[in-house]
Tab-separated table of C-alpha atoms in Angstrom:
chain	number	residue	atom	x	y	z
A	1	UNK	CA	0.000	0.000	0.000
A	2	UNK	CA	1.460	3.393	-0.893
A	3	UNK	CA	2.522	5.809	1.769
A	4	UNK	CA	0.180	8.721	2.508
A	5	UNK	CA	3.104	11.028	1.849
A	6	UNK	CA	3.408	9.766	-1.678
A	7	UNK	CA	-0.229	9.036	-2.516
A	8	UNK	CA	-1.116	9.768	-6.153
A	9	UNK	CA	2.505	10.692	-6.819
A	10	UNK	CA	5.204	8.680	-8.568
A	11	UNK	CA	7.834	7.215	-6.307
A	12	UNK	CA	10.808	9.498	-5.859
A	13	UNK	CA	14.000	8.281	-7.465
A	14	UNK	CA	17.151	8.483	-5.367
A	15	UNK	CA	19.667	11.023	-6.667
A	16	UNK	CA	22.762	9.787	-8.394
A	17	UNK	CA	25.430	9.716	-5.714
A	18	UNK	CA	28.196	10.810	-8.093
A	19	UNK	CA	26.187	13.865	-9.189
A	20	UNK	CA	25.473	14.920	-5.610
A	21	UNK	CA	29.125	14.372	-4.618
A	22	UNK	CA	30.181	16.656	-7.473
A	23	UNK	CA	27.754	19.327	-6.288
A	24	UNK	CA	29.081	19.004	-2.748
A	25	UNK	CA	32.668	19.411	-3.979
A	26	UNK	CA	31.732	22.501	-5.983
A	27	UNK	CA	29.882	23.995	-3.021
A	28	UNK	CA	32.805	23.400	-0.659
A	29	UNK	CA	35.279	24.816	-3.167
A	30	UNK	CA	33.130	27.911	-3.620
A	31	UNK	CA	32.795	28.287	0.147
A	32	UNK	CA	36.573	28.126	0.487
A	33	UNK	CA	36.981	30.795	-2.195
A	34	UNK	CA	34.475	33.098	-0.478
A	35	UNK	CA	36.118	32.505	2.891
A	36	UNK	CA	39.536	33.373	1.427
A	37	UNK	CA	38.185	36.624	-0.018
A	38	UNK	CA	36.557	37.430	3.325
A	39	UNK	CA	39.854	36.922	5.196
A	40	UNK	CA	41.635	39.244	2.769
A	41	UNK	CA	38.957	41.943	3.063
A	42	UNK	CA	39.626	45.118	5.123
A	43	UNK	CA	39.042	44.649	8.850
A	44	UNK	CA	38.121	48.215	9.835
A	45	UNK	CA	34.771	47.624	11.555
A	46	UNK	CA	34.329	51.375	12.024
A	47	UNK	CA	33.865	51.766	8.264
A	48	UNK	CA	30.222	51.058	7.282
A	49	UNK	CA	31.331	49.912	3.821
A	50	UNK	CA	33.554	47.275	5.467
A	51	UNK	CA	30.767	46.170	7.833
A	52	UNK	CA	28.430	45.847	4.860
A	53	UNK	CA	30.917	43.713	2.925
A	54	UNK	CA	31.684	41.441	5.892
A	55	UNK	CA	27.984	40.931	6.601
A	56	UNK	CA	27.434	39.847	2.993
A	57	UNK	CA	30.415	37.498	3.195
A	58	UNK	CA	29.004	35.968	6.401
A	59	UNK	CA	25.592	35.542	4.793
A	60	UNK	CA	27.086	33.899	1.706
A	61	UNK	CA	29.192	31.536	3.843
A	62	UNK	CA	26.148	30.664	5.931
A	63	UNK	CA	24.071	29.865	2.861
A	64	UNK	CA	26.851	27.783	1.318
A	65	UNK	CA	27.297	25.851	4.577
A	66	UNK	CA	23.577	25.100	4.619
A	67	UNK	CA	23.686	24.001	0.994
A	68	UNK	CA	26.643	21.707	1.747
A	69	UNK	CA	24.782	20.112	4.642
A	70	UNK	CA	21.539	19.660	2.712
A	71	UNK	CA	23.339	18.064	-0.221
A	72	UNK	CA	25.045	15.684	2.218
A	73	UNK	CA	21.659	14.731	3.649
A	74	UNK	CA	20.334	14.221	0.142
A	75	UNK	CA	23.258	11.915	-0.629
A	76	UNK	CA	23.079	9.950	2.636
A	77	UNK	CA	19.342	9.423	2.628
A	78	UNK	CA	16.348	10.718	4.608
A	79	UNK	CA	16.189	10.975	8.356
A	80	UNK	CA	12.453	10.575	8.885
A	81	UNK	CA	10.815	9.570	12.153
A	82	UNK	CA	9.236	6.134	12.383
A	83	UNK	CA	5.685	6.247	11.114
A	84	UNK	CA	3.133	5.704	13.921
A	85	UNK	CA	0.727	2.823	13.648
A	86	UNK	CA	-2.386	3.850	11.754
A	87	UNK	CA	-5.838	3.044	13.124
A	88	UNK	CA	-8.011	0.506	11.407
A	89	UNK	CA	-9.212	1.599	8.032
A	90	UNK	CA	-6.353	4.022	7.378
A	91	UNK	CA	-3.534	3.302	4.956
A	92	UNK	CA	-0.296	2.262	6.545
A	93	UNK	CA	2.986	3.766	5.393
A	94	UNK	CA	5.959	1.448	4.923
A	95	UNK	CA	8.828	1.831	7.382
A	96	UNK	CA	11.361	4.431	6.327
A	97	UNK	CA	14.788	3.541	5.050
A	98	UNK	CA	17.405	3.016	7.754
A	99	UNK	CA	18.420	6.449	9.027
A	100	UNK	CA	22.037	7.437	8.637
A	101	UNK	CA	23.785	9.928	10.845
A	102	UNK	CA	22.933	13.365	9.530
A	103	UNK	CA	25.732	15.744	8.685
A	104	UNK	CA	23.437	18.674	9.454
A	105	UNK	CA	21.641	18.863	12.784
A	106	UNK	CA	19.577	21.897	11.899
A	107	UNK	CA	16.846	20.099	9.941
A	108	UNK	CA	14.331	17.834	11.647
A	109	UNK	CA	11.036	16.231	10.732
A	110	UNK	CA	7.818	15.263	12.456
A	111	UNK	CA	4.455	13.646	11.821
A	112	UNK	CA	1.281	14.049	13.885
A	113	UNK	CA	-1.520	11.490	13.641
A	114	UNK	CA	-4.807	13.307	14.138
A	115	UNK	CA	-6.896	10.239	14.994
A	116	UNK	CA	-4.605	8.782	17.621
A	117	UNK	CA	-3.121	12.140	18.686
A	118	UNK	CA	0.267	10.504	18.478
A	119	UNK	CA	3.417	12.248	17.277
A	120	UNK	CA	6.831	11.148	16.099
A	121	UNK	CA	9.904	13.388	15.875
A	122	UNK	CA	13.322	12.888	14.386
A	123	UNK	CA	16.283	13.203	16.706
A	124	UNK	CA	17.314	16.457	15.000
A	125	UNK	CA	13.964	18.057	15.832
A	126	UNK	CA	14.541	17.431	19.534
A	127	UNK	CA	17.830	19.333	19.203
A	128	UNK	CA	16.241	22.197	17.275
A	129	UNK	CA	13.446	22.678	19.810
A	130	UNK	CA	15.731	22.143	22.818
A	131	UNK	CA	13.830	19.109	24.064
A	132	UNK	CA	15.186	16.111	25.957
A	133	UNK	CA	15.471	13.231	23.484
A	134	UNK	CA	14.022	10.887	26.136
A	135	UNK	CA	10.850	12.968	26.479
A	136	UNK	CA	7.787	12.133	24.403
A	137	UNK	CA	7.228	14.323	21.345
A	138	UNK	CA	4.721	17.123	21.762
A	139	UNK	CA	1.295	16.896	20.188
A	140	UNK	CA	-0.016	19.665	17.940
A	141	UNK	CA	-1.955	21.049	20.905
A	142	UNK	CA	1.206	21.092	23.033
A	143	UNK	CA	3.586	22.479	20.379
A	144	UNK	CA	2.581	26.157	20.876
A	145	UNK	CA	3.806	25.974	24.468
A	146	UNK	CA	7.380	26.202	23.120
A	147	UNK	CA	6.649	29.225	20.947
A	148	UNK	CA	7.020	32.884	21.902
A	149	UNK	CA	3.676	34.454	22.800
A	150	UNK	CA	3.687	36.866	19.858
A	151	UNK	CA	4.311	34.024	17.367
A	152	UNK	CA	1.695	31.579	18.678
A	153	UNK	CA	-1.188	33.018	16.581
A	154	UNK	CA	0.945	32.590	13.463
A	155	UNK	CA	1.681	28.911	14.238
A	156	UNK	CA	-1.954	28.227	15.163
A	157	UNK	CA	-3.174	29.776	11.902
A	158	UNK	CA	-0.709	27.742	9.815
A	159	UNK	CA	-1.688	24.468	11.476
A	160	UNK	CA	-5.421	25.234	11.279
A	161	UNK	CA	-5.226	26.064	7.567
A	162	UNK	CA	-3.342	22.833	6.964
A	163	UNK	CA	-5.724	20.589	8.895
A	164	UNK	CA	-9.011	22.175	7.852
A	165	UNK	CA	-8.347	23.581	4.376
A	166	UNK	CA	-5.544	21.157	3.388
A	167	UNK	CA	-3.173	24.067	2.747
A	168	UNK	CA	0.571	23.623	2.763
A	169	UNK	CA	2.507	25.049	5.691
A	170	UNK	CA	5.364	27.407	4.917
A	171	UNK	CA	6.248	29.856	7.676
A	172	UNK	CA	8.455	30.721	10.608
A	173	UNK	CA	8.107	31.092	14.342
A	174	UNK	CA	10.432	31.525	17.283
A	175	UNK	CA	10.804	29.041	20.100
A	176	UNK	CA	12.037	29.691	23.620
A	177	UNK	CA	14.787	27.274	24.650
A	178	UNK	CA	15.196	25.921	28.193
A	179	UNK	CA	18.356	28.027	28.665
A	180	UNK	CA	16.444	31.210	27.830
A	181	UNK	CA	17.733	31.471	24.284
A	182	UNK	CA	15.494	32.050	21.293
A	183	UNK	CA	15.645	30.049	18.079
A	184	UNK	CA	13.962	30.836	14.759
A	185	UNK	CA	12.393	27.785	13.098
A	186	UNK	CA	11.149	27.524	9.527
A	187	UNK	CA	8.379	24.964	9.126
A	188	UNK	CA	7.235	23.378	5.868
A	189	UNK	CA	4.503	20.764	5.951
A	190	UNK	CA	1.418	19.352	4.306
A	191	UNK	CA	-1.621	17.303	5.264
A	192	UNK	CA	-1.706	13.543	4.682
A	193	UNK	CA	-5.125	12.515	3.415
A	194	UNK	CA	-6.932	9.231	3.869
A	195	UNK	CA	-8.872	7.378	1.139
A	196	UNK	CA	-11.943	9.521	1.776
A	197	UNK	CA	-10.037	12.791	1.352
A	198	UNK	CA	-10.026	13.579	5.043
A	199	UNK	CA	-6.922	14.723	6.890
A	200	UNK	CA	-5.366	11.758	8.652
A	201	UNK	CA	-2.103	13.307	9.764
A	202	UNK	CA	0.217	16.203	9.220
A	203	UNK	CA	3.817	15.880	8.123
A	204	UNK	CA	6.397	18.652	8.442
A	205	UNK	CA	10.078	19.454	8.081
A	206	UNK	CA	11.414	22.036	10.543
A	207	UNK	CA	14.667	23.884	10.034
A	208	UNK	CA	16.699	26.000	12.419
A	209	UNK	CA	17.238	29.270	10.508
A	210	UNK	CA	18.434	31.327	13.486
A	211	UNK	CA	21.941	31.872	12.139
A	212	UNK	CA	20.654	32.565	8.640
A	213	UNK	CA	18.225	35.195	9.925
A	214	UNK	CA	20.980	36.698	12.075
A	215	UNK	CA	23.168	37.049	8.994
A	216	UNK	CA	20.297	38.524	7.011
A	217	UNK	CA	19.557	41.009	9.788
A	218	UNK	CA	23.226	41.963	9.900
A	219	UNK	CA	23.172	42.575	6.154
A	220	UNK	CA	19.955	44.575	6.412
A	221	UNK	CA	21.191	46.618	9.360
A	222	UNK	CA	24.528	47.400	7.752
A	223	UNK	CA	22.764	48.275	4.486
A	224	UNK	CA	20.374	50.587	6.327
A	225	UNK	CA	23.258	52.090	8.288
A	226	UNK	CA	25.185	52.623	5.077
A	227	UNK	CA	22.174	54.231	3.419
A	228	UNK	CA	21.673	56.508	6.419
A	229	UNK	CA	25.327	57.497	6.433
A	230	UNK	CA	25.291	58.162	2.693
A	231	UNK	CA	22.143	60.243	3.045
A	232	UNK	CA	23.704	62.142	5.932
A	233	UNK	CA	26.911	62.671	3.949
A	234	UNK	CA	24.961	63.913	0.932
A	235	UNK	CA	22.952	66.275	3.106
A	236	UNK	CA	26.063	67.493	4.906
A	237	UNK	CA	27.843	68.066	1.596
A	238	UNK	CA	24.893	70.009	0.182
A	239	UNK	CA	24.642	72.202	3.282
A	240	UNK	CA	28.405	72.803	3.296
A	241	UNK	CA	28.389	73.779	-0.385
A	242	UNK	CA	25.427	76.111	0.081
A	243	UNK	CA	27.084	77.706	3.108
A	244	UNK	CA	30.382	78.087	1.264
A	245	UNK	CA	28.727	79.633	-1.783
A	246	UNK	CA	26.742	81.994	0.415
A	247	UNK	CA	29.872	83.269	2.183
A	248	UNK	CA	32.636	83.289	-0.438
A	249	UNK	CA	32.615	85.864	-3.224
A	250	UNK	CA	31.895	84.329	-6.640
A	251	UNK	CA	35.053	82.895	-8.172
A	252	UNK	CA	33.904	82.084	-11.702
A	253	UNK	CA	34.538	85.643	-12.842
A	254	UNK	CA	36.558	88.695	-11.784
A	255	UNK	CA	35.744	90.022	-8.313
A	256	UNK	CA	34.117	93.433	-8.416
A	257	UNK	CA	34.390	95.919	-5.577
A	258	UNK	CA	31.512	98.353	-6.085
A	259	UNK	CA	33.028	101.764	-5.278
A	260	UNK	CA	36.668	101.500	-6.209
A	261	UNK	CA	38.332	104.636	-7.480
A	262	UNK	CA	40.849	105.087	-10.275
A	263	UNK	CA	43.581	103.242	-8.328
A	264	UNK	CA	41.440	100.160	-8.231
A	265	UNK	CA	42.611	96.567	-7.861
A	266	UNK	CA	41.846	94.027	-10.561
A	267	UNK	CA	40.757	90.970	-8.544
A	268	UNK	CA	40.097	87.308	-9.327
A	269	UNK	CA	39.938	84.126	-7.283
A	270	UNK	CA	39.382	80.395	-7.635
A	271	UNK	CA	38.479	77.525	-5.327
A	272	UNK	CA	39.978	74.085	-6.058
A	273	UNK	CA	38.215	71.206	-4.283
A	274	UNK	CA	39.981	68.189	-2.838
A	275	UNK	CA	40.178	65.289	-5.313
A	276	UNK	CA	40.240	62.549	-2.655
A	277	UNK	CA	37.233	63.552	-0.543
A	278	UNK	CA	33.690	64.713	-1.254
A	279	UNK	CA	33.641	66.777	1.941
A	280	UNK	CA	34.020	70.537	1.772
A	281	UNK	CA	37.007	71.966	3.613
A	282	UNK	CA	37.534	75.201	5.514
A	283	UNK	CA	39.559	77.093	2.881
A	284	UNK	CA	38.416	80.608	2.106
A	285	UNK	CA	39.304	83.772	0.249
A	286	UNK	CA	37.744	87.186	0.629
A	287	UNK	CA	37.910	90.649	-0.881
A	288	UNK	CA	36.117	93.545	0.791
A	289	UNK	CA	35.954	97.252	0.068
A	290	UNK	CA	36.578	99.271	3.260
A	291	UNK	CA	35.611	102.840	4.182
A	292	UNK	CA	37.822	105.445	2.537
A	293	UNK	CA	38.450	103.321	-0.582
A	294	UNK	CA	40.840	100.847	1.038
A	295	UNK	CA	40.542	97.103	0.333
A	296	UNK	CA	40.799	93.999	2.519
A	297	UNK	CA	42.253	90.863	0.958
A	298	UNK	CA	42.453	87.589	2.856
A	299	UNK	CA	42.803	83.859	2.436
A	300	UNK	CA	42.744	81.213	5.130
A	301	UNK	CA	42.215	77.600	6.034
A	302	UNK	CA	40.389	76.107	9.002
A	303	UNK	CA	41.496	72.509	9.612
A	304	UNK	CA	39.051	69.704	8.885
A	305	UNK	CA	36.138	69.077	6.524
A	306	UNK	CA	32.361	69.133	6.659
A	307	UNK	CA	29.555	71.385	7.826
A	308	UNK	CA	31.127	72.142	11.221
A	309	UNK	CA	34.329	73.377	9.610
A	310	UNK	CA	32.481	75.297	6.896
A	311	UNK	CA	30.332	77.039	9.509
A	312	UNK	CA	33.504	77.859	11.478
A	313	UNK	CA	35.003	79.315	8.318
A	314	UNK	CA	31.875	81.452	7.840
A	315	UNK	CA	32.195	82.671	11.436
A	316	UNK	CA	35.824	83.704	10.897
A	317	UNK	CA	35.016	85.547	7.665
A	318	UNK	CA	32.179	87.399	9.388
A	319	UNK	CA	34.421	88.398	12.275
A	320	UNK	CA	37.222	89.388	9.913
A	321	UNK	CA	34.923	91.637	7.862
A	322	UNK	CA	33.437	93.262	10.925
A	323	UNK	CA	36.824	93.996	12.493
A	324	UNK	CA	38.213	95.321	9.203
A	325	UNK	CA	35.208	97.603	8.671
A	326	UNK	CA	35.828	98.989	12.173
A	327	UNK	CA	39.371	99.945	11.131
A	328	UNK	CA	41.287	97.161	12.902
A	329	UNK	CA	44.778	96.762	11.496
A	330	UNK	CA	45.831	93.299	10.156
A	331	UNK	CA	48.094	92.381	13.113
A	332	UNK	CA	45.464	93.209	15.704
A	333	UNK	CA	42.813	91.564	13.512
A	334	UNK	CA	44.754	88.264	13.577
A	335	UNK	CA	44.971	88.464	17.379
A	336	UNK	CA	41.197	88.908	17.608
A	337	UNK	CA	40.545	85.927	15.333
A	338	UNK	CA	42.912	83.848	17.473
A	339	UNK	CA	40.996	84.880	20.594
A	340	UNK	CA	37.708	83.992	18.882
A	341	UNK	CA	38.883	80.475	17.978
A	342	UNK	CA	40.334	80.005	21.443
A	343	UNK	CA	36.925	80.790	22.971
A	344	UNK	CA	34.839	78.496	20.747
A	345	UNK	CA	33.293	75.322	22.149
A	346	UNK	CA	34.728	73.177	19.376
A	347	UNK	CA	38.555	73.419	19.381
A	348	UNK	CA	39.927	74.332	15.976
A	349	UNK	CA	43.125	75.421	14.312
A	350	UNK	CA	43.375	77.761	11.384
A	351	UNK	CA	45.825	79.713	9.295
A	352	UNK	CA	45.252	83.001	7.522
A	353	UNK	CA	46.877	85.936	5.818
A	354	UNK	CA	45.207	89.337	5.883
A	355	UNK	CA	46.201	92.341	3.726
A	356	UNK	CA	44.968	95.917	3.848
A	357	UNK	CA	45.630	97.862	0.652
A	358	UNK	CA	45.730	101.677	0.700
A	359	UNK	CA	45.389	102.885	-2.909
A	360	UNK	CA	46.397	106.483	-2.168
A	361	UNK	CA	49.944	105.382	-1.379
A	362	UNK	CA	49.795	101.915	-2.987
A	363	UNK	CA	50.784	100.530	0.401
A	364	UNK	CA	50.030	96.965	1.449
A	365	UNK	CA	49.974	96.268	5.201
A	366	UNK	CA	49.644	92.590	6.048
A	367	UNK	CA	49.825	89.976	8.791
A	368	UNK	CA	49.795	86.210	8.832
A	369	UNK	CA	48.909	83.392	11.216
A	370	UNK	CA	50.934	80.298	10.323
A	371	UNK	CA	50.096	80.798	6.663
A	372	UNK	CA	52.104	80.837	3.414
A	373	UNK	CA	53.288	84.363	2.613
A	374	UNK	CA	51.895	86.246	-0.403
A	375	UNK	CA	53.867	86.180	-3.648
A	376	UNK	CA	54.695	89.438	-5.424
A	377	UNK	CA	55.216	89.403	-9.195
A	378	UNK	CA	56.877	92.399	-10.812
A	379	UNK	CA	58.596	92.856	-14.154
A	380	UNK	CA	58.444	89.216	-15.152
A	381	UNK	CA	59.892	87.841	-11.896
A	382	UNK	CA	58.370	86.775	-8.605
A	383	UNK	CA	59.378	86.608	-4.973
A	384	UNK	CA	57.972	85.541	-1.612
A	385	UNK	CA	57.260	88.385	0.780
A	386	UNK	CA	59.080	88.190	4.117
A	387	UNK	CA	56.581	87.073	6.767
A	388	UNK	CA	56.037	88.901	10.046
A	389	UNK	CA	55.676	86.789	13.213
A	390	UNK	CA	52.440	84.873	13.629
A	391	UNK	CA	51.353	81.464	14.962
A	392	UNK	CA	48.375	79.371	13.916
A	393	UNK	CA	44.968	80.683	14.951
A	394	UNK	CA	43.688	78.795	17.985
A	395	UNK	CA	47.119	77.370	18.843
A	396	UNK	CA	47.781	79.481	21.933
A	397	UNK	CA	45.999	82.087	24.012
A	398	UNK	CA	47.102	85.705	23.902
A	399	UNK	CA	49.266	85.373	20.780
A	400	UNK	CA	50.683	88.592	19.318
A	401	UNK	CA	50.913	89.026	15.547
A	402	UNK	CA	53.363	91.250	13.738
A	403	UNK	CA	52.729	93.350	10.641
A	404	UNK	CA	54.716	93.933	7.470
A	405	UNK	CA	54.409	96.688	4.888
A	406	UNK	CA	55.312	96.822	1.228
A	407	UNK	CA	54.795	99.499	-1.425
A	408	UNK	CA	53.338	98.250	-4.689
A	409	UNK	CA	53.796	99.634	-8.181
A	410	UNK	CA	51.571	99.866	-11.213
A	411	UNK	CA	51.333	96.458	-12.879
A	412	UNK	CA	52.371	94.535	-9.745
A	413	UNK	CA	50.502	91.351	-9.071
A	414	UNK	CA	49.906	89.922	-5.588
A	415	UNK	CA	49.063	86.215	-5.284
A	416	UNK	CA	47.588	84.810	-2.070
A	417	UNK	CA	46.898	81.093	-1.678
A	418	UNK	CA	46.167	78.390	0.869
A	419	UNK	CA	48.672	75.614	1.413
A	420	UNK	CA	46.547	73.024	-0.425
A	421	UNK	CA	47.696	74.631	-3.680
A	422	UNK	CA	51.387	73.929	-3.095
A	423	UNK	CA	51.671	71.672	-0.022
A	424	UNK	CA	54.386	72.662	2.413
A	425	UNK	CA	55.847	69.170	2.379
A	426	UNK	CA	57.049	70.109	-1.108
A	427	UNK	CA	59.228	72.797	0.487
A	428	UNK	CA	60.840	75.530	-1.560
A	429	UNK	CA	60.563	73.455	-4.734
A	430	UNK	CA	56.771	73.566	-4.541
A	431	UNK	CA	56.720	77.350	-4.104
A	432	UNK	CA	59.265	77.709	-6.884
A	433	UNK	CA	56.741	76.153	-9.278
A	434	UNK	CA	54.523	79.148	-8.606
A	435	UNK	CA	57.361	81.617	-8.985
A	436	UNK	CA	58.324	79.986	-12.279
A	437	UNK	CA	54.991	81.131	-13.665
A	438	UNK	CA	56.228	84.749	-13.517
A	439	UNK	CA	56.745	85.191	-17.294
A	440	UNK	CA	53.232	83.909	-18.075
A	441	UNK	CA	51.689	85.891	-15.242
A	442	UNK	CA	53.517	89.038	-16.350
A	443	UNK	CA	52.150	88.630	-19.862
A	444	UNK	CA	48.558	88.255	-18.630
A	445	UNK	CA	46.312	91.236	-19.234
A	446	UNK	CA	43.910	90.634	-16.324
A	447	UNK	CA	43.822	89.069	-12.901
A	448	UNK	CA	41.400	86.491	-14.260
A	449	UNK	CA	43.976	85.388	-16.850
A	450	UNK	CA	46.555	85.046	-14.065
A	451	UNK	CA	44.222	82.834	-12.054
A	452	UNK	CA	43.526	80.747	-15.148
A	453	UNK	CA	47.271	80.233	-15.586
A	454	UNK	CA	47.636	79.024	-11.995
A	455	UNK	CA	44.645	76.679	-12.281
A	456	UNK	CA	45.973	75.223	-15.534
A	457	UNK	CA	49.277	74.485	-13.786
A	458	UNK	CA	47.973	73.166	-10.461
A	459	UNK	CA	44.281	72.396	-10.897
A	460	UNK	CA	44.551	69.101	-12.785
A	461	UNK	CA	46.761	67.286	-10.266
A	462	UNK	CA	45.497	64.897	-7.574
A	463	UNK	CA	44.794	67.139	-4.621
A	464	UNK	CA	44.810	65.850	-1.033
A	465	UNK	CA	43.271	69.064	0.307
A	466	UNK	CA	41.114	71.962	-0.819
A	467	UNK	CA	42.867	75.097	-2.018
A	468	UNK	CA	42.118	78.740	-2.765
A	469	UNK	CA	44.007	81.261	-4.842
A	470	UNK	CA	43.354	85.033	-4.857
A	471	UNK	CA	45.063	87.410	-7.298
A	472	UNK	CA	45.138	91.196	-6.956
A	473	UNK	CA	46.641	93.237	-9.818
A	474	UNK	CA	47.488	96.906	-9.407
A	475	UNK	CA	46.007	98.684	-12.398
A	476	UNK	CA	48.532	100.446	-14.570
């Protein structure tokens, strides 16, 4: 008499052992390859990209391990529980094939006879559900006692649909183990019908998917964390760019000071972003017309990147403009900016150079705070101005900043830049590259052409930091 499990279905043919062995070998080889790649992957758990990759590796290894174990079970034969004796009138299933030791203890099976209320479990199912192998298997009425309260309605609905409507079972629930642990179990089952079409018993395979779900949660959580961080980074970048554009004068054309007289300065500037980071830095340039026709020129760099640094840069520019409009000389102005940074809640370091140009005498008075000195180009040659004393802004309280003065001539060109343009680690050779541009700069007709020359020379290289360049040309 055919088994209820196989009624009206052709008998299953055993898989070819050689084919399954080949699949097992391929699976194990692939698992070894994935594991090797995982071991060689970066180990910086603070990086969300790394956490995401490692979670995917773990999930892939978990799935491949499961596949290996299931193929081994397929090769070695089923591990079904003994079929309980059927009552009179019901078909009797033949005894299962001798059970071999399973290579995977996370898959178990069970059958519940509805007429006798008897149950039979495989040894693996006892392990999955945390039950003593010597204890009798639980009936369908008793099974929910192992399940977490919030999952019991789900299990009850699955079993009811199977027994009453002959629907297949395919769902998960969590069981509470004797040691207080929780295990996630995936259950697949179907009703076994008698000759009259009634449900005689229910057969099911239960699988421990706790580790698989843990890996999937880890992947999901790291993906969500990565998405949140990317969204935050995009938002931060947008805010930083908007703040920078709102504060810095436009650099895509010559800078115009509205009320300059006949001894006006021809001004142009350019901002060169970092090529290795999407974050906006704290580099700035500024040109401001002061009362009496004088001009304020400045460039600077606040250490770091991001919105916090950009907002700090905006604060410094605001303070610098206010102090300059009040008539504060460059040396004293640097001291005030240093005091401002020293008093802020977030510690920060910055460098700056500040120049005050008096057109009546063509005099440039300037001060610097740990910043590269301006370059002066005259008659086809260039030189570095001698720096007055000045330490980094925010480095020490009560710092005093010296001033220097130089008289400019018609046609002179002053170039101010931040150290991202020619990094200091390049030493004098890096600055010399700028000075070597003197013939081309001297031949330029406008400040904008001079800036274009500098950008052509330095703008295409890989840049580890942001940079600004500001050019002021004394009209001839």
